[in-house]
mmCIF file of N, CA and C in Angstrom:
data_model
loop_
_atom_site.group_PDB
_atom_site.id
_atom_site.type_symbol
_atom_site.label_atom_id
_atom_site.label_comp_id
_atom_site.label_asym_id
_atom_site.label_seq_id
_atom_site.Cartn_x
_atom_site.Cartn_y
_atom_site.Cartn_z
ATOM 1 N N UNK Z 1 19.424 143.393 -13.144
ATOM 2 C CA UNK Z 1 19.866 142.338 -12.263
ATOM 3 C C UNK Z 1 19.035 141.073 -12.485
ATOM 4 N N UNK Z 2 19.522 140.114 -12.055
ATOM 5 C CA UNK Z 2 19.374 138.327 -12.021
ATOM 6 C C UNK Z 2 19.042 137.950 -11.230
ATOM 7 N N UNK Z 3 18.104 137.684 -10.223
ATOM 8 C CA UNK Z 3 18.099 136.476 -9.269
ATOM 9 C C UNK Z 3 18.107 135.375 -9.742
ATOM 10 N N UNK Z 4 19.052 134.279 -8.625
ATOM 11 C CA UNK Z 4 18.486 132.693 -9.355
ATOM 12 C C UNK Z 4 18.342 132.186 -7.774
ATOM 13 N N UNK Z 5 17.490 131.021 -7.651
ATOM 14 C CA UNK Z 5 17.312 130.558 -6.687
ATOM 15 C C UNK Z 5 17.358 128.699 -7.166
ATOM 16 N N UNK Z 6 18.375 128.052 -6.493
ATOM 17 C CA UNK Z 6 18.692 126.755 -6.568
ATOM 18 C C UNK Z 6 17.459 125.874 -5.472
ATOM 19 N N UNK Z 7 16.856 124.808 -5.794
ATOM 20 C CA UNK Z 7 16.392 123.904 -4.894
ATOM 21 C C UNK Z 7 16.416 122.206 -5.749
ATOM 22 N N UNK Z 8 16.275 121.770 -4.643
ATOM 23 C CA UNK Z 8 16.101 120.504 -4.835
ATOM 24 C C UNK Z 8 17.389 119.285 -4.272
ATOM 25 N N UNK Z 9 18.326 120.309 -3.906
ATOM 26 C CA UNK Z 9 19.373 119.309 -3.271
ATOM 27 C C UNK Z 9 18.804 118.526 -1.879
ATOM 28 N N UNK Z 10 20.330 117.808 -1.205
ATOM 29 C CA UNK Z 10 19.606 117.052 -0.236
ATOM 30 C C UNK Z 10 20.372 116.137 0.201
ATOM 31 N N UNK Z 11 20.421 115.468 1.558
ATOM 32 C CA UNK Z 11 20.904 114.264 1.581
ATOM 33 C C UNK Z 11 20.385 112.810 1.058
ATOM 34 N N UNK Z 12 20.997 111.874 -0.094
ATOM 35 C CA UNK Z 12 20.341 111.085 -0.979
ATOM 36 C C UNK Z 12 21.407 109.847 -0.802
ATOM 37 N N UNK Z 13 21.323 108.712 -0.894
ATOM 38 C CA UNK Z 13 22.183 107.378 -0.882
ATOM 39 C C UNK Z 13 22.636 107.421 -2.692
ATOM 40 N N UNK Z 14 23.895 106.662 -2.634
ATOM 41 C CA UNK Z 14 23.930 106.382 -4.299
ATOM 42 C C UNK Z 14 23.258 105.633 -4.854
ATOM 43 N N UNK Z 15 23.442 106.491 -5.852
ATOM 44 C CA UNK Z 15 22.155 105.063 -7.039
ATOM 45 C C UNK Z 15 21.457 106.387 -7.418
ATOM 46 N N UNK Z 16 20.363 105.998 -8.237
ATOM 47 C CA UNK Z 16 18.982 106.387 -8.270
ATOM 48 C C UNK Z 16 19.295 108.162 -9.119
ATOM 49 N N UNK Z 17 17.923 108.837 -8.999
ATOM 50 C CA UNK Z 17 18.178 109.979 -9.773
ATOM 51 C C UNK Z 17 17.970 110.942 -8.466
ATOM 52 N N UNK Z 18 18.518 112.587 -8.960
ATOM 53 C CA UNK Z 18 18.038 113.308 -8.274
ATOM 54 C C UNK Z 18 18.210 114.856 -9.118
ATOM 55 N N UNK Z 19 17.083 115.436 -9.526
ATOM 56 C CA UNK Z 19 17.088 116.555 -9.787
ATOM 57 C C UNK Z 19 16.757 118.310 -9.202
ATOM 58 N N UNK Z 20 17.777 118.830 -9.667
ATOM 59 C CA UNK Z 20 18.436 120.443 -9.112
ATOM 60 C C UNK Z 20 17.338 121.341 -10.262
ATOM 61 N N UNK Z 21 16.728 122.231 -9.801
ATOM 62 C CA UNK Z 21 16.313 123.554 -10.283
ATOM 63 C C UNK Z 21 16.623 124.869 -9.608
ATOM 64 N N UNK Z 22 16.359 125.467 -11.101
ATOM 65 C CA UNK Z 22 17.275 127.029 -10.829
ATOM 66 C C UNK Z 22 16.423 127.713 -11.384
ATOM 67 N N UNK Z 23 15.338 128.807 -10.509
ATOM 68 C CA UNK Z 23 14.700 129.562 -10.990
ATOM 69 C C UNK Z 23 15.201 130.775 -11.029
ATOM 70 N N UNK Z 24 14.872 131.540 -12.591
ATOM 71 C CA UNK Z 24 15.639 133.254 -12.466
ATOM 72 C C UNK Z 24 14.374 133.925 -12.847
ATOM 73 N N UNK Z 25 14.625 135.066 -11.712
ATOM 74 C CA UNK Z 25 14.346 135.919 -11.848
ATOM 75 C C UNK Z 25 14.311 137.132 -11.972
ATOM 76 N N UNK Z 26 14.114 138.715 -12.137
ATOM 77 C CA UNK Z 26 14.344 139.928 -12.583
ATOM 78 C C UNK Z 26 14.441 140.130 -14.386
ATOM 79 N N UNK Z 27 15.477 140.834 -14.636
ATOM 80 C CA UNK Z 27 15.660 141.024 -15.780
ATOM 81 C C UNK Z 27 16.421 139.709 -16.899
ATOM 82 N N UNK Z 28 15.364 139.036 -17.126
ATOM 83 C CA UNK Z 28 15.712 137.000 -17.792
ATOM 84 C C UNK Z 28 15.981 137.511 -19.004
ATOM 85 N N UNK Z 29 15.214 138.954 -19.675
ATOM 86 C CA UNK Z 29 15.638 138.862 -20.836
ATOM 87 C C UNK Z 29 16.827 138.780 -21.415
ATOM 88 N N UNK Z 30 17.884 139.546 -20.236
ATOM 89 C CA UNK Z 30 19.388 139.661 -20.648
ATOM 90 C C UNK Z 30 19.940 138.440 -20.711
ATOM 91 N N UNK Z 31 19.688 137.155 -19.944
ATOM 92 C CA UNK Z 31 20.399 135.461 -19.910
ATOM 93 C C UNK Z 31 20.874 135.782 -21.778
ATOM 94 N N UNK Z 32 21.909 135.230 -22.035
ATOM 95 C CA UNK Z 32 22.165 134.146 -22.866
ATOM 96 C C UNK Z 32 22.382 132.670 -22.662
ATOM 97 N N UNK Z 33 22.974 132.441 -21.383
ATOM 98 C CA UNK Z 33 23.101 131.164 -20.954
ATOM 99 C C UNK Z 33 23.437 130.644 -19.620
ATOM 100 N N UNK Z 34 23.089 129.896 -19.312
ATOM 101 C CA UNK Z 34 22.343 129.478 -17.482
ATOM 102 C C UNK Z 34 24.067 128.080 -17.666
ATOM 103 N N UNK Z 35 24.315 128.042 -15.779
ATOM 104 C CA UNK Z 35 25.452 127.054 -16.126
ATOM 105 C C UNK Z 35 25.238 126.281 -14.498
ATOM 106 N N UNK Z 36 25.685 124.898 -14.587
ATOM 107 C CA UNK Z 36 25.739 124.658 -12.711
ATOM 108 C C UNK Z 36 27.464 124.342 -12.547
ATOM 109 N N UNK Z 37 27.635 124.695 -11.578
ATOM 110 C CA UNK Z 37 29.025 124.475 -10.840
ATOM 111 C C UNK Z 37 28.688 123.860 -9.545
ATOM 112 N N UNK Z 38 29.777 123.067 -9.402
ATOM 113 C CA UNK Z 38 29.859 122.441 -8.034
ATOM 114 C C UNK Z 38 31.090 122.493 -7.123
ATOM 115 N N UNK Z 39 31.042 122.862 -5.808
ATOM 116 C CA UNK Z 39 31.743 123.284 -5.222
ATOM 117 C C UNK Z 39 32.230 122.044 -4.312
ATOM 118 N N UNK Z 40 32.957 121.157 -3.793
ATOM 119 C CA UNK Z 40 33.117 120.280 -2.909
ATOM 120 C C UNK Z 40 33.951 120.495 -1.915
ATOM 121 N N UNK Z 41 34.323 119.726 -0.947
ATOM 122 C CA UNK Z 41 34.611 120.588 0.319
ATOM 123 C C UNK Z 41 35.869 120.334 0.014
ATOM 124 N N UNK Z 42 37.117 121.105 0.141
ATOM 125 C CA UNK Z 42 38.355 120.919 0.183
ATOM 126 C C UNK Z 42 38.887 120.862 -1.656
ATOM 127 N N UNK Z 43 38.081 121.375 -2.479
ATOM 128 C CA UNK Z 43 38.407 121.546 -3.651
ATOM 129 C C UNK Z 43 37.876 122.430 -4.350
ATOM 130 N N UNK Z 44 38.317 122.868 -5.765
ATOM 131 C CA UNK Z 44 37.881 124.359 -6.185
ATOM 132 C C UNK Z 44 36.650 124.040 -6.896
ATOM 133 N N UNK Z 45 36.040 125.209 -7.031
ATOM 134 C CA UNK Z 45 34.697 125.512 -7.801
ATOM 135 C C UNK Z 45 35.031 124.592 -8.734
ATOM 136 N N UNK Z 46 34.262 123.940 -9.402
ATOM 137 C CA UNK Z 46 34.276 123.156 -10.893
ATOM 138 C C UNK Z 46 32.905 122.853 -11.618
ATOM 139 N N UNK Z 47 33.184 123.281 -13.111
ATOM 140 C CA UNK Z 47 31.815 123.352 -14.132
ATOM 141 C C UNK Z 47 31.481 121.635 -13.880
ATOM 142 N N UNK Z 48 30.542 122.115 -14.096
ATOM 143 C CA UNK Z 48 29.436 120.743 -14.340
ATOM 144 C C UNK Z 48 28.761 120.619 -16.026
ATOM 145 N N UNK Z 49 27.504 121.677 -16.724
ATOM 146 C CA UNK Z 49 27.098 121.742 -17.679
ATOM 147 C C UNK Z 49 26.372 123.033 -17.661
ATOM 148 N N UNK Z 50 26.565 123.486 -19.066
ATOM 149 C CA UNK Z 50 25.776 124.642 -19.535
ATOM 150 C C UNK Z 50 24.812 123.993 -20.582
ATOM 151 N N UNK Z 51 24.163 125.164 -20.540
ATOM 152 C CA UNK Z 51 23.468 125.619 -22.281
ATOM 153 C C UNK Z 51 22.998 126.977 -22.188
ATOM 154 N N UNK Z 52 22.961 127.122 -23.811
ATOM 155 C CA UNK Z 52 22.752 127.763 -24.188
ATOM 156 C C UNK Z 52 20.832 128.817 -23.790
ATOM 157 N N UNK Z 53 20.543 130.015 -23.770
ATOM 158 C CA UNK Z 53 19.198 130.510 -23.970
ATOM 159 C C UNK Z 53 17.961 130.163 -24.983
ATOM 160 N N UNK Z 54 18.980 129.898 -25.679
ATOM 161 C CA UNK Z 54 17.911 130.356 -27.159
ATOM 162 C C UNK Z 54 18.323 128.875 -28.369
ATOM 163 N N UNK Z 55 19.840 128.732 -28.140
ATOM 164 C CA UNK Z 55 19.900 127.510 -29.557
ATOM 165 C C UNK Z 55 19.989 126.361 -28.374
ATOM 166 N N UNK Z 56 20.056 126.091 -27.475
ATOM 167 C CA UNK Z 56 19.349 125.211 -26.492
ATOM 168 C C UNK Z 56 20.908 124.395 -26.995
ATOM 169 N N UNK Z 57 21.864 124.668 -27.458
ATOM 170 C CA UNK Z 57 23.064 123.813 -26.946
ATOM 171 C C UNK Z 57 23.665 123.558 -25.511
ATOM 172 N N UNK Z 58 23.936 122.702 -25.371
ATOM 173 C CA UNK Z 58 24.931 121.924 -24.187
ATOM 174 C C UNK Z 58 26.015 121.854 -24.079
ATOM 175 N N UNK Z 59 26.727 121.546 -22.931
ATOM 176 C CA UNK Z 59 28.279 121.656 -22.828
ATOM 177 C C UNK Z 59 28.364 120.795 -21.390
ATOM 178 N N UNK Z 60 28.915 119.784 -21.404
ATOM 179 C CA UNK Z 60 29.365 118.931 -20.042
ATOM 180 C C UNK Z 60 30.441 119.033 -19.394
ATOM 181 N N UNK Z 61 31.267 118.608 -18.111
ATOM 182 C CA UNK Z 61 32.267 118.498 -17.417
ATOM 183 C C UNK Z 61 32.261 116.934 -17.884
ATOM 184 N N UNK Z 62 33.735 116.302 -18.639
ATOM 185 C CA UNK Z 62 33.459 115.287 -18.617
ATOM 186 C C UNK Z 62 33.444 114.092 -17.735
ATOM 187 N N UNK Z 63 33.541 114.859 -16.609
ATOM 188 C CA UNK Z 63 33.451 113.925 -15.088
ATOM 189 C C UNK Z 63 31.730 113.299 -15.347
ATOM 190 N N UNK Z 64 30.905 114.186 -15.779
ATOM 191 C CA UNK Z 64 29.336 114.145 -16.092
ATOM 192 C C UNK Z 64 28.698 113.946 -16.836
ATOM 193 N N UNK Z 65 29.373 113.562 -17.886
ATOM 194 C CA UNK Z 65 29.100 113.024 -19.071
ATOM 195 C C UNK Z 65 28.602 111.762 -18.818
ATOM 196 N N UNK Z 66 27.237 111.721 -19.446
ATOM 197 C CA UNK Z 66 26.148 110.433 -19.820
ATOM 198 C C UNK Z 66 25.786 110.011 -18.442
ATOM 199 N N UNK Z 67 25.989 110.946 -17.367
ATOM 200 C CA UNK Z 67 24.859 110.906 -15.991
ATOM 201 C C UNK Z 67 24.060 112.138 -15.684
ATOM 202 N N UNK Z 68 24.781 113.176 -16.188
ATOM 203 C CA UNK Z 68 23.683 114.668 -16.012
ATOM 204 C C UNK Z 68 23.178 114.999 -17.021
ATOM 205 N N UNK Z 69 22.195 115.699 -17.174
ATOM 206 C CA UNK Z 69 21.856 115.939 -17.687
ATOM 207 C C UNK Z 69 20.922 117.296 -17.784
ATOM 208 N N UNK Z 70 21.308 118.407 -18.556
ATOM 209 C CA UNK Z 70 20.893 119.884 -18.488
ATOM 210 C C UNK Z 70 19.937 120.445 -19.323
ATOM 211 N N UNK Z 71 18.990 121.036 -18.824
ATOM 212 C CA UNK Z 71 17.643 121.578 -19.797
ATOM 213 C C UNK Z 71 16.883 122.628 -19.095
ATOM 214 N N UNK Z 72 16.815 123.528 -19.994
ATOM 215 C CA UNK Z 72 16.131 124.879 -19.346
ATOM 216 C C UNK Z 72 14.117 124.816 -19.946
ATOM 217 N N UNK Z 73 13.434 125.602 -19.431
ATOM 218 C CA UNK Z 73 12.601 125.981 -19.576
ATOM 219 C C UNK Z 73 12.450 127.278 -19.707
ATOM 220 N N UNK Z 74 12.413 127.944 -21.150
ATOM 221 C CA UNK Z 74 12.819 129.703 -21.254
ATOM 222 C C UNK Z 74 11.273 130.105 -20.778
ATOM 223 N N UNK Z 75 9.850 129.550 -21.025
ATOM 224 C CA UNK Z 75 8.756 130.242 -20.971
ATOM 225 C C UNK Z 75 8.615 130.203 -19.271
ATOM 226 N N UNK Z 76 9.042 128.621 -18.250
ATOM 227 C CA UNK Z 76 9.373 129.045 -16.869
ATOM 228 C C UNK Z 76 10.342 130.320 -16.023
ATOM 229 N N UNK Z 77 11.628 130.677 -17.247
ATOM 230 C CA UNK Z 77 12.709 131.161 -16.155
ATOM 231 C C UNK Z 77 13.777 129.616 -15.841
ATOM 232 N N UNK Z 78 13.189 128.968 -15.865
ATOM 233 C CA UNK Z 78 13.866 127.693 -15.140
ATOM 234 C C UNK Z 78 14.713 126.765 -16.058
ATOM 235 N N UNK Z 79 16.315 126.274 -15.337
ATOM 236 C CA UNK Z 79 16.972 125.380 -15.761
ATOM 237 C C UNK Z 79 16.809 124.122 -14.789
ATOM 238 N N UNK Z 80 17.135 123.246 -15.199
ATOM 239 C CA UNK Z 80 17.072 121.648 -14.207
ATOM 240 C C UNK Z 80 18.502 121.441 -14.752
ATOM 241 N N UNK Z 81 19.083 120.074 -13.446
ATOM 242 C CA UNK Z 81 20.217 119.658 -13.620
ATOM 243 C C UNK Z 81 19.620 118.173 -13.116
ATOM 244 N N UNK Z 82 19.336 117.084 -13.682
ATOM 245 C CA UNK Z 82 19.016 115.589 -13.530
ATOM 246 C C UNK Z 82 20.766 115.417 -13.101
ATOM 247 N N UNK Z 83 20.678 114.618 -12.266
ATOM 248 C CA UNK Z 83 21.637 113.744 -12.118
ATOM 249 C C UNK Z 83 20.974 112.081 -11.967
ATOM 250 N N UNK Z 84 22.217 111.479 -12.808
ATOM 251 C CA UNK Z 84 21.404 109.664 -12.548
ATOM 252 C C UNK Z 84 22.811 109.213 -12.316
ATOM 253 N N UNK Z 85 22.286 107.943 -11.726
ATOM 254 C CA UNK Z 85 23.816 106.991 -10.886
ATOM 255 C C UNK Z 85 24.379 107.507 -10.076
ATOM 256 N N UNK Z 86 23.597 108.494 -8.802
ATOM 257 C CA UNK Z 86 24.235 109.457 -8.098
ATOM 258 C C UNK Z 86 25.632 108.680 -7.486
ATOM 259 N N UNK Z 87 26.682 109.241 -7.038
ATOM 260 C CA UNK Z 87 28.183 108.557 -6.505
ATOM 261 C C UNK Z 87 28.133 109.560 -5.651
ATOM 262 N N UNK Z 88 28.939 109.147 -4.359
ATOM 263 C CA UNK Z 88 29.652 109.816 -3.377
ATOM 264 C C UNK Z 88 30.076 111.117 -3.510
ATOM 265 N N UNK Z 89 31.194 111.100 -4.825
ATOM 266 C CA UNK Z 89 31.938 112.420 -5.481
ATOM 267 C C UNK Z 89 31.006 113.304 -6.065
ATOM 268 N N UNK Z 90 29.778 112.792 -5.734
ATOM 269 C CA UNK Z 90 28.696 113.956 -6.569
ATOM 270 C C UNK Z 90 28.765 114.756 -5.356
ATOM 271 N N UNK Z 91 28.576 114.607 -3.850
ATOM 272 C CA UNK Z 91 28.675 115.338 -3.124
ATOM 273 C C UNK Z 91 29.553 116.711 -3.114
ATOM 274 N N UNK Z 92 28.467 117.958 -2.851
ATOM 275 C CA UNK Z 92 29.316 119.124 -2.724
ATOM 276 C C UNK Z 92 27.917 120.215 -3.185
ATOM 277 N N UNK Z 93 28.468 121.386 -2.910
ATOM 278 C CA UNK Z 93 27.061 122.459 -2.749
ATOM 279 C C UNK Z 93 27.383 122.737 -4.883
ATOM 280 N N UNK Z 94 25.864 122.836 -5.361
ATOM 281 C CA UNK Z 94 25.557 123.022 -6.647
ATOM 282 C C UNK Z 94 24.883 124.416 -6.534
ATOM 283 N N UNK Z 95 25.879 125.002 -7.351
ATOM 284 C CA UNK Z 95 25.332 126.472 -7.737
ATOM 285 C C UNK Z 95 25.399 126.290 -9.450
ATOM 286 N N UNK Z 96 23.870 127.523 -9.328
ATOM 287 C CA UNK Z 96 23.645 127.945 -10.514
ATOM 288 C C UNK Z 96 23.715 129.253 -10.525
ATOM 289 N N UNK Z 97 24.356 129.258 -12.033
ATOM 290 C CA UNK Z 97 24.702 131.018 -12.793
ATOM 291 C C UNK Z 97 24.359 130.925 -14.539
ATOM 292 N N UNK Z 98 24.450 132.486 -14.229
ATOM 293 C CA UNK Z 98 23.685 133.045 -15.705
ATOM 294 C C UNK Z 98 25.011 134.075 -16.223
ATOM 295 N N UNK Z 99 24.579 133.676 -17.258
ATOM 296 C CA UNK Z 99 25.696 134.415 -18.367
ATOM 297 C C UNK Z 99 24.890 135.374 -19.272
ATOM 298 N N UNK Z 100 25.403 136.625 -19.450
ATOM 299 C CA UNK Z 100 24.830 137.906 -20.428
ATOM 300 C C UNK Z 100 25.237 137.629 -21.717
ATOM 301 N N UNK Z 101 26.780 136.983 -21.859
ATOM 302 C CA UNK Z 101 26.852 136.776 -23.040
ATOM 303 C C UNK Z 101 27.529 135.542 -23.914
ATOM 304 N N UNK Z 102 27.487 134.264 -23.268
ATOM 305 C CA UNK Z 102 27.525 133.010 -23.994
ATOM 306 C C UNK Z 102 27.840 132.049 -23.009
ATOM 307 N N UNK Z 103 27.699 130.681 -23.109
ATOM 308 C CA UNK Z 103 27.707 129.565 -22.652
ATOM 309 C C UNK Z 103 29.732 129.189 -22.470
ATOM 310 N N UNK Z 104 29.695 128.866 -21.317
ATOM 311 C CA UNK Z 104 31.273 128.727 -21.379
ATOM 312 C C UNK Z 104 31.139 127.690 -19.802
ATOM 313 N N UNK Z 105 32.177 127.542 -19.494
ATOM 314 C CA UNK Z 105 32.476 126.585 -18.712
ATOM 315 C C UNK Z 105 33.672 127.525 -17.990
ATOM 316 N N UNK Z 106 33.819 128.250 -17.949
ATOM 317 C CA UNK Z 106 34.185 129.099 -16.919
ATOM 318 C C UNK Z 106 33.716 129.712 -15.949
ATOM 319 N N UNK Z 107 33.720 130.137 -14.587
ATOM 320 C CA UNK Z 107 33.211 130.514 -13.657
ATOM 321 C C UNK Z 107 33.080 132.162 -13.662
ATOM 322 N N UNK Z 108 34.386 132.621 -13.963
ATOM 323 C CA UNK Z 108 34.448 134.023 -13.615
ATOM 324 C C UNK Z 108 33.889 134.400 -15.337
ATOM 325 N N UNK Z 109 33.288 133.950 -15.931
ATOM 326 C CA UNK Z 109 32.692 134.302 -17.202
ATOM 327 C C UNK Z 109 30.849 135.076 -17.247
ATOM 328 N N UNK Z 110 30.824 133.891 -15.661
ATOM 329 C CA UNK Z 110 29.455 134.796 -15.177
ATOM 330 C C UNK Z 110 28.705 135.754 -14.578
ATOM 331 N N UNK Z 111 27.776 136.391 -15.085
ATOM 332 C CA UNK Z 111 27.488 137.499 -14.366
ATOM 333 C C UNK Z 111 26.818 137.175 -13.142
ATOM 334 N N UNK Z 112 25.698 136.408 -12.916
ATOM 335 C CA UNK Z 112 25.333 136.259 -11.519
ATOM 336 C C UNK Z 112 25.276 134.813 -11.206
ATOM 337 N N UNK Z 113 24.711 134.544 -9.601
ATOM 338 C CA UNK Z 113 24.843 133.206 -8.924
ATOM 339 C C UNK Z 113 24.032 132.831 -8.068
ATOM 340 N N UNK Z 114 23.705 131.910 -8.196
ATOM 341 C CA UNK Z 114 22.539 131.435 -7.036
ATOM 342 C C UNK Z 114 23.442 131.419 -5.619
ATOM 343 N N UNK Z 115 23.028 131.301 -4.523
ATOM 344 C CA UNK Z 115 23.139 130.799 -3.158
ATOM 345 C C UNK Z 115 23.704 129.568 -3.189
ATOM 346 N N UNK Z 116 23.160 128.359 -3.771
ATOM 347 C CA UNK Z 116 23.794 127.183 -4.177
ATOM 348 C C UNK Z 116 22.777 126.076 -3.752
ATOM 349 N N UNK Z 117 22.566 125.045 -3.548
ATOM 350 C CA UNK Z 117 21.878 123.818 -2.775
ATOM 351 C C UNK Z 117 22.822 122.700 -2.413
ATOM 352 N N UNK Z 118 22.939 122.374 -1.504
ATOM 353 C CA UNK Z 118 23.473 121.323 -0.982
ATOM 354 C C UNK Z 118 23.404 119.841 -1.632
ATOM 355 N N UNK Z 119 24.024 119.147 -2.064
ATOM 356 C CA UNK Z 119 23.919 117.954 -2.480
ATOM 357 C C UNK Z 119 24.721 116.686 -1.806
ATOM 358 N N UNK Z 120 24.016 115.635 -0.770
ATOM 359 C CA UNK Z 120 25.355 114.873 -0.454
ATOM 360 C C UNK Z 120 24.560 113.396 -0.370
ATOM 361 N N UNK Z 121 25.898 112.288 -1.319
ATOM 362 C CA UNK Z 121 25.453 111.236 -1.738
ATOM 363 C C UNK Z 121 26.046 110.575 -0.340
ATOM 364 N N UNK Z 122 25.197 109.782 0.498
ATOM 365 C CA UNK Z 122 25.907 108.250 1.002
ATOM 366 C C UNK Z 122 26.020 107.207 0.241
ATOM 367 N N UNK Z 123 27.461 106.370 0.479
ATOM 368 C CA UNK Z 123 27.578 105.437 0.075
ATOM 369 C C UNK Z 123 26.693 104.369 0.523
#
């Protein structure tokens, strides 16, 4: 088994940066690849960005393209999710999940899930 534990969300104004971590723990050796999804209120789960464990590739939602930005730390356990130019529509709870066996942008592709962290931008 996987634990992950999300922090760093929050209530934040737009603009400016704000970064999400996802610590895992238990059995890390199995990860191939860590992913965040965001959930918003009145709409479905939706990918944000992966990467990869080990070849440290990336994969964006292109809603997030050239404002997030995704990077793990394999010797922590830990992935980060930077967000910059926070917007309104960033608002919605950010969960992180781990994948046993590759980086995808699908939801039901993962094996486990954080709790999530709250994220909400004022205009």
């Amino acid at each position: 088994q996987v634990q992950l534990v999300e922090s760093g969300g929050g209530l934040v104004q737009a603009g400016g940066s704000l970064r999400l971590s996802c610590a895992a723990s238990g059995r890390t050796f199995t990860i191939s690849a860590m992913g965040w999804f965001r959930h918003a209120l009145g709409k479905e789960r939706e990918f944000v960005a992966a990467i990869s464990w080990r070849a440290r590739s990336t994969n964006y939602a292109d809603s997030v393209k050239g404002r997030f930005t995704i990077s793990r730390d394999n010797a922590k356990n830990t992935v980060s999710l930077q967000i910059n130019s926070r917007k309104p529509e960033d608002t919605a709870v950010y969960y992180c999940a781990a994948d046993e066996s590759y980086s995808s942008s699908r939801p039901y592709e993962y094996d486990y899930w954080g709790q999530g962290t709250q994220v909400t931008v004022s205009s």
